[in-house]
């Protein structure tokens, strides 16, 4: 299972030069519900709601959005081995929670800081 972060989702929606491979969207995808907030926040911030809302809904429908559980929220409050931003801590804590539940999860991200933090806690990173 691939955990998709906002850098991957937004690169797909914004048609950036670095777009995730098409095969990524054919795999089982998961993310925290936080992904939806991050995607819609960027769409509105860039004034793209009129042209990208349908694409955003379609993309988000491909991802199993999981609620942030109490154990994941509690983990995000704990220290990480590297400096980490708040939303990244929530994403990594969600991945760790899913892995503790027996799921095989890899992170897909273009965010170098998030990738570094994931590797520091032993989360595998998908090659994009």
XYZ file of C-alpha atoms in Angstrom:
128
model
C 0.000 0.000 0.000
C 1.269 3.474 -0.850
C 0.750 6.409 1.511
C 0.324 9.509 -0.667
C 1.273 12.899 0.716
C 0.172 16.299 -0.559
C 3.334 16.897 -2.603
C 2.451 13.917 -4.807
C -1.268 14.696 -4.995
C -0.681 18.354 -5.808
C 1.968 17.613 -8.420
C -0.609 15.435 -10.178
C -3.334 18.091 -9.938
C -1.167 21.043 -10.900
C 0.460 19.290 -13.880
C 3.919 20.107 -12.597
C 7.033 18.980 -14.434
C 7.500 16.243 -11.843
C 4.355 14.218 -12.059
C 3.971 10.841 -10.369
C 4.055 7.801 -12.652
C 0.656 6.662 -13.912
C 1.228 3.246 -12.310
C 1.114 4.869 -8.863
C -2.615 5.579 -9.219
C -3.308 1.909 -10.023
C -1.980 0.716 -6.644
C -3.840 0.648 -3.327
C -3.442 4.186 -1.955
C -3.945 5.510 1.534
C -3.468 8.786 3.366
C -4.661 10.593 6.422
C -7.845 12.610 5.926
C -5.446 15.506 6.365
C -4.578 15.065 2.666
C -8.009 16.339 1.626
C -7.556 19.493 3.710
C -4.104 20.102 2.264
C -5.290 19.599 -1.330
C -8.368 21.821 -1.016
C -6.406 24.504 0.834
C -3.893 24.742 -2.040
C -6.586 24.662 -4.718
C -8.397 27.562 -3.069
C -5.166 29.445 -2.292
C -4.188 29.374 -5.975
C -7.697 30.238 -7.170
C -8.062 26.936 -9.024
C -11.407 25.769 -7.662
C -13.197 26.543 -10.937
C -10.790 24.474 -13.033
C -9.448 21.762 -10.703
C -12.302 20.827 -8.327
C -13.436 17.864 -10.419
C -9.875 16.588 -10.769
C -9.336 16.986 -7.017
C -12.471 15.002 -6.195
C -11.450 12.275 -8.649
C -7.932 12.071 -7.233
C -9.083 12.018 -3.613
C -11.583 9.265 -4.453
C -8.632 7.058 -5.453
C -7.133 7.357 -1.967
C -8.442 5.588 1.120
C -8.556 8.538 3.522
C -8.213 7.328 7.098
C -9.193 9.271 10.170
C -6.396 10.217 12.513
C -6.652 7.803 15.409
C -5.904 8.636 19.027
C -2.743 6.481 18.963
C -1.507 8.321 15.860
C -2.276 11.706 17.388
C -0.483 10.687 20.589
C 2.544 9.501 18.581
C 2.731 12.811 16.728
C 3.228 14.514 20.104
C 6.338 12.439 20.790
C 9.841 13.354 19.621
C 11.118 12.271 16.217
C 14.806 11.580 15.530
C 15.001 14.567 13.155
C 13.355 17.991 13.092
C 9.882 17.645 11.668
C 7.000 19.942 10.816
C 3.618 19.458 12.478
C 1.703 18.117 9.477
C 4.592 15.807 8.616
C 4.528 14.446 12.171
C 0.826 13.689 11.748
C 1.417 11.934 8.415
C 4.311 9.843 9.754
C 2.395 8.964 12.907
C -0.503 7.783 10.746
C 1.843 5.607 8.674
C 3.370 4.151 11.841
C -0.128 3.422 13.169
C -1.109 1.619 9.957
C 2.107 -0.412 10.049
C 1.437 -1.407 13.678
C -1.968 -2.640 12.472
C -0.169 -5.033 10.123
C -0.391 -2.992 6.925
C 2.583 -2.844 4.568
C 2.883 0.858 3.809
C 5.412 2.877 1.805
C 5.493 6.666 1.660
C 5.218 8.428 -1.710
C 6.461 12.002 -1.410
C 8.420 14.643 -3.288
C 9.072 16.478 -0.004
C 12.721 15.862 0.895
C 12.230 16.804 4.553
C 9.360 14.337 4.917
C 11.333 11.609 3.129
C 14.314 12.170 5.452
C 12.073 11.987 8.518
C 10.354 8.834 7.214
C 13.678 7.121 6.638
C 14.821 8.158 10.130
C 11.906 6.248 11.697
C 12.229 3.246 9.380
C 9.350 3.936 7.000
C 10.129 2.737 3.462
C 9.889 5.334 0.713
C 8.440 4.524 -2.706
C 10.548 5.372 -5.734
C 8.745 7.924 -7.903
